[in-house]
Amino acid sequence: MTDPEHGVPYLADERSGRAYELDPLRWRGDDGAPLTVSPLAAPAPEDLATGSGTPGGPAARGLWRYRAALPLPAGRPAVTLGEGGTPLVEREWEGGPVRFKLEWANPTGSFKDRGSSVMISALAARGVTEVIEDSSGNGGSSVAAYCAAAGIRARILVPEGTSPAKILQSRAYGADIRPVPGGRDATAAEALRQSAATCYAGHNWHPFFLQGTKTLAYELWEDLGFTAPDAVVTVAGAGSIVLGCDLGFGELLAAGRIARRPRLLAAQPAACAPVHAAFHSAPAPDFGPTIAEGAAIREPVRLPEVVAAVRRSGGDMAAIAEEDIVAAVRGLAARGLYAEPTSAVAAAAVRVFRARGAIRDGETTVVILTGSALKTPAAMDRLISPSGTTT
């Protein structure tokens, strides 16, 4: 355990107040609670890294431009595939202009590459040679890719109904794929059991994964001329984008780099919306099948922290019907944006948030499109065909 009062980065258990040494091999507290890295100092614009990894000079593309805000050993090479630096494009959507952040431009086709790059870099620096991960698809293929880049063996546990395209991608990277009977939660439980013998790189648990996700906040800050957007709309399954934005924008606010946090507006499919229910103090919902498979997490590990992050920002949450997710997939495609159904949940929520006044005329709203529809060809074939249906 370290002394937080001396400004040394540490792992924090927000639920108990305990602190632990900043060690990437530790992914949860002694009492089983999830951990986060203590807040770090946000760099000034002139202190961002260039292509040579030094401050000042011409901009370097990508996540590692923000290395000064990441808790990694100095002088150790990053495990990178060119993640970050994703496009931000403006479109008219649901009654007004929004800016779509195209996270599918990351190397494996989803935002998960931000977290995987930082997490695997930290584990590689500690000499890890094998990891286990559980995922419904995008997280597993991302971890598999970065393990391949680092020369680390990866065992990926997936729910038995996972999209074949996502499994194929993980296998292509050389990962050992283990299907698990049951849904996403059964897969997570099996991974936790196996983690007793193998280093666990679970993207929903590992605190260094969130350090990668927080670079989304830093990148939006730079995209918008070193200012914060007024609102950020995202889908929430485990809630890692919500938590990453909370961390990143919180660090920028504490350093005086921005004047206020953006409102975090999170959406879940109505068929699986436990965070939405908790946010609105509603009874636990019944669960059903959803086309947004990446958000089908019944028991998010960090549920109270996600709710707290949305509330801290003055944000809101919405639950989106299946037919509205399908309509958003089609509407995005008609504008040249080929988004997988999970990420289309955020786009579908814009109408809801605009009607509630959480998205306002004249403000800057960013909608995070988390993954490419190339990941889900079978689902897209059903949705885009003239007689497409979710059944």
PDB file of C-alpha atoms in Angstrom, residues 151-373:
ATOM      1  CA  GLY A 151       4.534 -11.671 -27.744  1.00  0.00           C
ATOM      2  CA  ILE A 152       2.162 -12.624 -24.915  1.00  0.00           C
ATOM      3  CA  ARG A 153      -0.012 -15.758 -25.075  1.00  0.00           C
ATOM      4  CA  ALA A 154      -3.737 -14.973 -24.831  1.00  0.00           C
ATOM      5  CA  ARG A 155      -6.594 -17.243 -23.768  1.00  0.00           C
ATOM      6  CA  ILE A 156      -9.941 -15.648 -24.597  1.00  0.00           C
ATOM      7  CA  LEU A 157     -13.163 -16.952 -23.044  1.00  0.00           C
ATOM      8  CA  VAL A 158     -16.267 -16.061 -25.058  1.00  0.00           C
ATOM      9  CA  PRO A 159     -20.011 -16.701 -24.637  1.00  0.00           C
ATOM     10  CA  GLU A 160     -21.078 -19.565 -26.876  1.00  0.00           C
ATOM     11  CA  GLY A 161     -23.318 -17.250 -28.938  1.00  0.00           C
ATOM     12  CA  THR A 162     -20.599 -14.700 -29.783  1.00  0.00           C
ATOM     13  CA  SER A 163     -20.485 -13.352 -33.339  1.00  0.00           C
ATOM     14  CA  PRO A 164     -18.349 -15.707 -35.476  1.00  0.00           C
ATOM     15  CA  ALA A 165     -16.594 -12.741 -37.092  1.00  0.00           C
ATOM     16  CA  LYS A 166     -15.296 -11.569 -33.719  1.00  0.00           C
ATOM     17  CA  ILE A 167     -14.128 -15.062 -32.795  1.00  0.00           C
ATOM     18  CA  LEU A 168     -12.392 -15.413 -36.160  1.00  0.00           C
ATOM     19  CA  GLN A 169     -10.539 -12.151 -35.592  1.00  0.00           C
ATOM     20  CA  SER A 170      -9.239 -13.315 -32.202  1.00  0.00           C
ATOM     21  CA  ARG A 171      -8.148 -16.642 -33.664  1.00  0.00           C
ATOM     22  CA  ALA A 172      -6.327 -14.850 -36.472  1.00  0.00           C
ATOM     23  CA  TYR A 173      -4.172 -13.140 -33.850  1.00  0.00           C
ATOM     24  CA  GLY A 174      -3.219 -16.548 -32.470  1.00  0.00           C
ATOM     25  CA  ALA A 175      -5.378 -16.491 -29.338  1.00  0.00           C
ATOM     26  CA  ASP A 176      -6.640 -19.668 -27.684  1.00  0.00           C
ATOM     27  CA  ILE A 177     -10.443 -19.287 -27.878  1.00  0.00           C
ATOM     28  CA  ARG A 178     -12.587 -21.074 -25.279  1.00  0.00           C
ATOM     29  CA  PRO A 179     -16.392 -20.850 -25.750  1.00  0.00           C
ATOM     30  CA  VAL A 180     -18.335 -20.944 -22.476  1.00  0.00           C
ATOM     31  CA  PRO A 181     -21.940 -22.189 -22.197  1.00  0.00           C
ATOM     32  CA  GLY A 182     -24.354 -19.454 -21.168  1.00  0.00           C
ATOM     33  CA  GLY A 183     -24.197 -15.699 -21.539  1.00  0.00           C
ATOM     34  CA  ARG A 184     -21.774 -12.894 -20.829  1.00  0.00           C
ATOM     35  CA  ASP A 185     -21.997 -13.216 -17.042  1.00  0.00           C
ATOM     36  CA  ALA A 186     -21.290 -16.959 -17.079  1.00  0.00           C
ATOM     37  CA  THR A 187     -18.192 -16.273 -19.166  1.00  0.00           C
ATOM     38  CA  ALA A 188     -16.970 -13.651 -16.706  1.00  0.00           C
ATOM     39  CA  ALA A 189     -17.471 -16.044 -13.799  1.00  0.00           C
ATOM     40  CA  GLU A 190     -15.441 -18.755 -15.525  1.00  0.00           C
ATOM     41  CA  ALA A 191     -12.642 -16.297 -16.303  1.00  0.00           C
ATOM     42  CA  LEU A 192     -12.463 -15.259 -12.660  1.00  0.00           C
ATOM     43  CA  ARG A 193     -12.187 -18.919 -11.677  1.00  0.00           C
ATOM     44  CA  GLN A 194      -9.341 -19.528 -14.134  1.00  0.00           C
ATOM     45  CA  SER A 195      -7.566 -16.320 -13.106  1.00  0.00           C
ATOM     46  CA  ALA A 196      -6.336 -18.111  -9.994  1.00  0.00           C
ATOM     47  CA  ALA A 197      -3.673 -19.720 -12.186  1.00  0.00           C
ATOM     48  CA  THR A 198      -3.169 -17.191 -15.025  1.00  0.00           C
ATOM     49  CA  CYS A 199      -2.673 -13.420 -15.129  1.00  0.00           C
ATOM     50  CA  TYR A 200      -6.085 -11.843 -15.603  1.00  0.00           C
ATOM     51  CA  ALA A 201      -6.415  -9.122 -18.242  1.00  0.00           C
ATOM     52  CA  GLY A 202     -10.167  -8.676 -17.990  1.00  0.00           C
ATOM     53  CA  HIS A 203     -11.056  -5.397 -19.646  1.00  0.00           C
ATOM     54  CA  ASN A 204     -14.040  -4.795 -17.366  1.00  0.00           C
ATOM     55  CA  TRP A 205     -11.916  -5.262 -14.228  1.00  0.00           C
ATOM     56  CA  HIS A 206      -8.407  -4.091 -14.958  1.00  0.00           C
ATOM     57  CA  PRO A 207      -7.678  -0.530 -13.767  1.00  0.00           C
ATOM     58  CA  PHE A 208      -5.045   0.040 -16.464  1.00  0.00           C
ATOM     59  CA  PHE A 209      -7.653  -0.640 -19.157  1.00  0.00           C
ATOM     60  CA  LEU A 210      -9.606   2.396 -17.947  1.00  0.00           C
ATOM     61  CA  GLN A 211      -6.416   4.443 -18.200  1.00  0.00           C
ATOM     62  CA  GLY A 212      -6.420   3.731 -21.920  1.00  0.00           C
ATOM     63  CA  THR A 213     -10.118   4.511 -22.241  1.00  0.00           C
ATOM     64  CA  LYS A 214      -9.644   7.886 -20.560  1.00  0.00           C
ATOM     65  CA  THR A 215      -7.540   9.026 -23.526  1.00  0.00           C
ATOM     66  CA  LEU A 216     -10.835   9.411 -25.364  1.00  0.00           C
ATOM     67  CA  ALA A 217     -11.503  12.432 -23.137  1.00  0.00           C
ATOM     68  CA  TYR A 218      -8.036  13.860 -23.819  1.00  0.00           C
ATOM     69  CA  GLU A 219      -8.462  13.340 -27.538  1.00  0.00           C
ATOM     70  CA  LEU A 220     -11.865  15.046 -27.648  1.00  0.00           C
ATOM     71  CA  TRP A 221     -10.340  17.929 -25.691  1.00  0.00           C
ATOM     72  CA  GLU A 222      -7.681  18.304 -28.369  1.00  0.00           C
ATOM     73  CA  ASP A 223     -10.085  17.645 -31.274  1.00  0.00           C
ATOM     74  CA  LEU A 224     -12.200  20.592 -30.106  1.00  0.00           C
ATOM     75  CA  GLY A 225      -9.329  23.051 -29.799  1.00  0.00           C
ATOM     76  CA  PHE A 226      -8.469  22.173 -26.193  1.00  0.00           C
ATOM     77  CA  THR A 227     -12.009  22.663 -24.924  1.00  0.00           C
ATOM     78  CA  ALA A 228     -14.541  20.154 -23.620  1.00  0.00           C
ATOM     79  CA  PRO A 229     -17.742  19.257 -25.463  1.00  0.00           C
ATOM     80  CA  ASP A 230     -20.989  20.120 -23.717  1.00  0.00           C
ATOM     81  CA  ALA A 231     -22.270  16.542 -23.867  1.00  0.00           C
ATOM     82  CA  VAL A 232     -20.912  13.094 -24.693  1.00  0.00           C
ATOM     83  CA  VAL A 233     -23.378  10.370 -25.690  1.00  0.00           C
ATOM     84  CA  THR A 234     -22.301   6.733 -25.452  1.00  0.00           C
ATOM     85  CA  VAL A 235     -23.620   3.224 -25.129  1.00  0.00           C
ATOM     86  CA  ALA A 236     -22.968   1.573 -21.769  1.00  0.00           C
ATOM     87  CA  GLY A 237     -22.543  -2.135 -21.179  1.00  0.00           C
ATOM     88  CA  ALA A 238     -19.896  -2.380 -18.495  1.00  0.00           C
ATOM     89  CA  GLY A 239     -19.567   1.404 -18.696  1.00  0.00           C
ATOM     90  CA  SER A 240     -15.871   1.744 -19.508  1.00  0.00           C
ATOM     91  CA  ILE A 241     -16.364   4.757 -21.790  1.00  0.00           C
ATOM     92  CA  VAL A 242     -18.390   6.536 -19.107  1.00  0.00           C
ATOM     93  CA  LEU A 243     -15.697   5.794 -16.535  1.00  0.00           C
ATOM     94  CA  GLY A 244     -12.855   6.695 -18.901  1.00  0.00           C
ATOM     95  CA  CYS A 245     -14.467  10.038 -19.740  1.00  0.00           C
ATOM     96  CA  ASP A 246     -15.069  10.658 -16.044  1.00  0.00           C
ATOM     97  CA  LEU A 247     -11.380  10.027 -15.311  1.00  0.00           C
ATOM     98  CA  GLY A 248      -9.994  11.993 -18.243  1.00  0.00           C
ATOM     99  CA  PHE A 249     -12.249  15.026 -18.044  1.00  0.00           C
ATOM    100  CA  GLY A 250     -11.851  14.985 -14.250  1.00  0.00           C
ATOM    101  CA  GLU A 251      -8.076  15.245 -14.607  1.00  0.00           C
ATOM    102  CA  LEU A 252      -8.401  18.043 -17.160  1.00  0.00           C
ATOM    103  CA  LEU A 253     -10.798  19.914 -14.874  1.00  0.00           C
ATOM    104  CA  ALA A 254      -8.537  19.530 -11.827  1.00  0.00           C
ATOM    105  CA  ALA A 255      -5.609  20.936 -13.823  1.00  0.00           C
ATOM    106  CA  GLY A 256      -7.650  23.906 -15.048  1.00  0.00           C
ATOM    107  CA  ARG A 257      -7.468  22.749 -18.673  1.00  0.00           C
ATOM    108  CA  ILE A 258     -11.277  22.836 -19.041  1.00  0.00           C
ATOM    109  CA  ALA A 259     -13.925  24.939 -17.288  1.00  0.00           C
ATOM    110  CA  ARG A 260     -16.434  22.149 -16.571  1.00  0.00           C
ATOM    111  CA  ARG A 261     -17.141  18.480 -17.194  1.00  0.00           C
ATOM    112  CA  PRO A 262     -19.267  17.560 -20.193  1.00  0.00           C
ATOM    113  CA  ARG A 263     -22.596  15.921 -19.420  1.00  0.00           C
ATOM    114  CA  LEU A 264     -22.222  12.163 -19.806  1.00  0.00           C
ATOM    115  CA  LEU A 265     -25.337  10.762 -21.480  1.00  0.00           C
ATOM    116  CA  ALA A 266     -25.321   6.972 -21.436  1.00  0.00           C
ATOM    117  CA  ALA A 267     -27.744   4.584 -23.107  1.00  0.00           C
ATOM    118  CA  GLN A 268     -28.437   0.880 -22.776  1.00  0.00           C
ATOM    119  CA  PRO A 269     -30.669  -1.479 -24.770  1.00  0.00           C
ATOM    120  CA  ALA A 270     -33.991  -1.725 -22.914  1.00  0.00           C
ATOM    121  CA  ALA A 271     -33.641  -5.524 -23.007  1.00  0.00           C
ATOM    122  CA  CYS A 272     -30.544  -5.281 -20.776  1.00  0.00           C
ATOM    123  CA  ALA A 273     -30.447  -2.040 -18.818  1.00  0.00           C
ATOM    124  CA  PRO A 274     -29.242  -2.613 -15.240  1.00  0.00           C
ATOM    125  CA  VAL A 275     -27.240   0.642 -15.042  1.00  0.00           C
ATOM    126  CA  HIS A 276     -30.198   2.629 -16.360  1.00  0.00           C
ATOM    127  CA  ALA A 277     -32.417   1.070 -13.694  1.00  0.00           C
ATOM    128  CA  ALA A 278     -29.927   1.863 -10.923  1.00  0.00           C
ATOM    129  CA  PHE A 279     -29.513   5.444 -12.129  1.00  0.00           C
ATOM    130  CA  HIS A 280     -33.263   6.031 -12.059  1.00  0.00           C
ATOM    131  CA  SER A 281     -33.714   4.075  -8.790  1.00  0.00           C
ATOM    132  CA  ALA A 282     -36.019   1.650 -10.591  1.00  0.00           C
ATOM    133  CA  PRO A 283     -36.549  -2.066  -9.884  1.00  0.00           C
ATOM    134  CA  ALA A 284     -34.101  -4.496 -11.487  1.00  0.00           C
ATOM    135  CA  PRO A 285     -35.346  -5.050 -15.036  1.00  0.00           C
ATOM    136  CA  ASP A 286     -36.253  -8.287 -16.736  1.00  0.00           C
ATOM    137  CA  PHE A 287     -33.620  -9.277 -19.269  1.00  0.00           C
ATOM    138  CA  GLY A 288     -34.221 -10.349 -22.831  1.00  0.00           C
ATOM    139  CA  PRO A 289     -32.286 -10.827 -26.058  1.00  0.00           C
ATOM    140  CA  THR A 290     -30.851  -7.748 -27.735  1.00  0.00           C
ATOM    141  CA  ILE A 291     -29.242  -7.054 -31.081  1.00  0.00           C
ATOM    142  CA  ALA A 292     -26.723  -4.934 -29.136  1.00  0.00           C
ATOM    143  CA  GLU A 293     -24.737  -7.953 -27.949  1.00  0.00           C
ATOM    144  CA  GLY A 294     -21.780  -5.920 -26.710  1.00  0.00           C
ATOM    145  CA  ALA A 295     -23.973  -4.185 -24.118  1.00  0.00           C
ATOM    146  CA  ALA A 296     -25.710  -7.333 -22.833  1.00  0.00           C
ATOM    147  CA  ILE A 297     -24.097  -7.356 -19.385  1.00  0.00           C
ATOM    148  CA  ARG A 298     -26.559  -8.106 -16.594  1.00  0.00           C
ATOM    149  CA  GLU A 299     -24.239  -7.473 -13.655  1.00  0.00           C
ATOM    150  CA  PRO A 300     -21.687  -4.767 -14.522  1.00  0.00           C
ATOM    151  CA  VAL A 301     -18.679  -4.955 -12.232  1.00  0.00           C
ATOM    152  CA  ARG A 302     -18.529  -1.185 -11.735  1.00  0.00           C
ATOM    153  CA  LEU A 303     -22.256  -0.396 -11.739  1.00  0.00           C
ATOM    154  CA  PRO A 304     -22.255   2.035  -8.772  1.00  0.00           C
ATOM    155  CA  GLU A 305     -19.194   3.831 -10.130  1.00  0.00           C
ATOM    156  CA  VAL A 306     -20.844   4.269 -13.557  1.00  0.00           C
ATOM    157  CA  VAL A 307     -23.988   5.692 -11.950  1.00  0.00           C
ATOM    158  CA  ALA A 308     -21.875   8.057  -9.835  1.00  0.00           C
ATOM    159  CA  ALA A 309     -19.904   9.239 -12.885  1.00  0.00           C
ATOM    160  CA  VAL A 310     -23.057  10.093 -14.843  1.00  0.00           C
ATOM    161  CA  ARG A 311     -24.506  11.950 -11.862  1.00  0.00           C
ATOM    162  CA  ARG A 312     -21.236  13.798 -11.178  1.00  0.00           C
ATOM    163  CA  SER A 313     -21.357  15.184 -14.726  1.00  0.00           C
ATOM    164  CA  GLY A 314     -24.973  16.295 -14.501  1.00  0.00           C
ATOM    165  CA  GLY A 315     -25.783  13.675 -17.124  1.00  0.00           C
ATOM    166  CA  ASP A 316     -28.606  11.242 -17.787  1.00  0.00           C
ATOM    167  CA  MET A 317     -29.347   7.676 -18.880  1.00  0.00           C
ATOM    168  CA  ALA A 318     -31.825   6.195 -21.335  1.00  0.00           C
ATOM    169  CA  ALA A 319     -33.058   2.704 -22.233  1.00  0.00           C
ATOM    170  CA  ILE A 320     -33.518   2.150 -25.977  1.00  0.00           C
ATOM    171  CA  ALA A 321     -36.029  -0.218 -27.599  1.00  0.00           C
ATOM    172  CA  GLU A 322     -34.808  -2.768 -30.131  1.00  0.00           C
ATOM    173  CA  GLU A 323     -36.713  -1.189 -33.005  1.00  0.00           C
ATOM    174  CA  ASP A 324     -35.055   2.158 -32.312  1.00  0.00           C
ATOM    175  CA  ILE A 325     -31.606   0.545 -32.323  1.00  0.00           C
ATOM    176  CA  VAL A 326     -32.391  -1.016 -35.711  1.00  0.00           C
ATOM    177  CA  ALA A 327     -33.601   2.339 -37.057  1.00  0.00           C
ATOM    178  CA  ALA A 328     -30.386   3.984 -35.875  1.00  0.00           C
ATOM    179  CA  VAL A 329     -28.239   1.326 -37.577  1.00  0.00           C
ATOM    180  CA  ARG A 330     -30.041   2.007 -40.838  1.00  0.00           C
ATOM    181  CA  GLY A 331     -30.013   5.774 -40.415  1.00  0.00           C
ATOM    182  CA  LEU A 332     -26.283   5.839 -39.741  1.00  0.00           C
ATOM    183  CA  ALA A 333     -25.573   3.610 -42.744  1.00  0.00           C
ATOM    184  CA  ALA A 334     -27.608   5.950 -44.918  1.00  0.00           C
ATOM    185  CA  ARG A 335     -25.155   8.683 -43.912  1.00  0.00           C
ATOM    186  CA  GLY A 336     -22.103   6.550 -44.684  1.00  0.00           C
ATOM    187  CA  LEU A 337     -21.518   5.453 -41.077  1.00  0.00           C
ATOM    188  CA  TYR A 338     -21.374   1.651 -40.812  1.00  0.00           C
ATOM    189  CA  ALA A 339     -21.886   1.135 -37.088  1.00  0.00           C
ATOM    190  CA  GLU A 340     -22.443  -2.169 -35.331  1.00  0.00           C
ATOM    191  CA  PRO A 341     -25.773  -2.379 -33.458  1.00  0.00           C
ATOM    192  CA  THR A 342     -24.169  -1.975 -30.039  1.00  0.00           C
ATOM    193  CA  SER A 343     -22.661   1.401 -30.909  1.00  0.00           C
ATOM    194  CA  ALA A 344     -25.876   2.479 -32.661  1.00  0.00           C
ATOM    195  CA  VAL A 345     -27.570   2.474 -29.243  1.00  0.00           C
ATOM    196  CA  ALA A 346     -25.849   5.814 -28.560  1.00  0.00           C
ATOM    197  CA  ALA A 347     -27.075   7.310 -31.826  1.00  0.00           C
ATOM    198  CA  ALA A 348     -30.606   6.092 -31.113  1.00  0.00           C
ATOM    199  CA  ALA A 349     -30.516   7.804 -27.719  1.00  0.00           C
ATOM    200  CA  VAL A 350     -29.909  11.264 -29.185  1.00  0.00           C
ATOM    201  CA  ARG A 351     -33.628  11.735 -29.829  1.00  0.00           C
ATOM    202  CA  VAL A 352     -34.453  10.814 -26.228  1.00  0.00           C
ATOM    203  CA  PHE A 353     -31.845  13.108 -24.731  1.00  0.00           C
ATOM    204  CA  ARG A 354     -32.773  15.964 -27.040  1.00  0.00           C
ATOM    205  CA  ALA A 355     -36.422  15.661 -26.006  1.00  0.00           C
ATOM    206  CA  ARG A 356     -35.416  15.760 -22.326  1.00  0.00           C
ATOM    207  CA  GLY A 357     -33.255  18.837 -22.808  1.00  0.00           C
ATOM    208  CA  ALA A 358     -30.004  17.020 -22.038  1.00  0.00           C
ATOM    209  CA  ILE A 359     -28.857  17.833 -25.603  1.00  0.00           C
ATOM    210  CA  ARG A 360     -29.349  21.521 -26.346  1.00  0.00           C
ATOM    211  CA  ASP A 361     -29.285  23.717 -29.438  1.00  0.00           C
ATOM    212  CA  GLY A 362     -26.092  25.660 -29.897  1.00  0.00           C
ATOM    213  CA  GLU A 363     -23.980  23.297 -27.806  1.00  0.00           C
ATOM    214  CA  THR A 364     -21.345  20.779 -28.897  1.00  0.00           C
ATOM    215  CA  THR A 365     -22.526  17.173 -28.623  1.00  0.00           C
ATOM    216  CA  VAL A 366     -20.259  14.209 -29.345  1.00  0.00           C
ATOM    217  CA  VAL A 367     -21.703  10.752 -30.014  1.00  0.00           C
ATOM    218  CA  ILE A 368     -19.269   7.859 -29.594  1.00  0.00           C
ATOM    219  CA  LEU A 369     -19.634   5.146 -32.240  1.00  0.00           C
ATOM    220  CA  THR A 370     -17.742   2.354 -30.546  1.00  0.00           C
ATOM    221  CA  GLY A 371     -17.347  -0.353 -33.176  1.00  0.00           C
ATOM    222  CA  SER A 372     -17.582  -1.263 -36.853  1.00  0.00           C
ATOM    223  CA  ALA A 373     -20.480  -3.198 -38.358  1.00  0.00           C
TER     224      ALA A 373
END
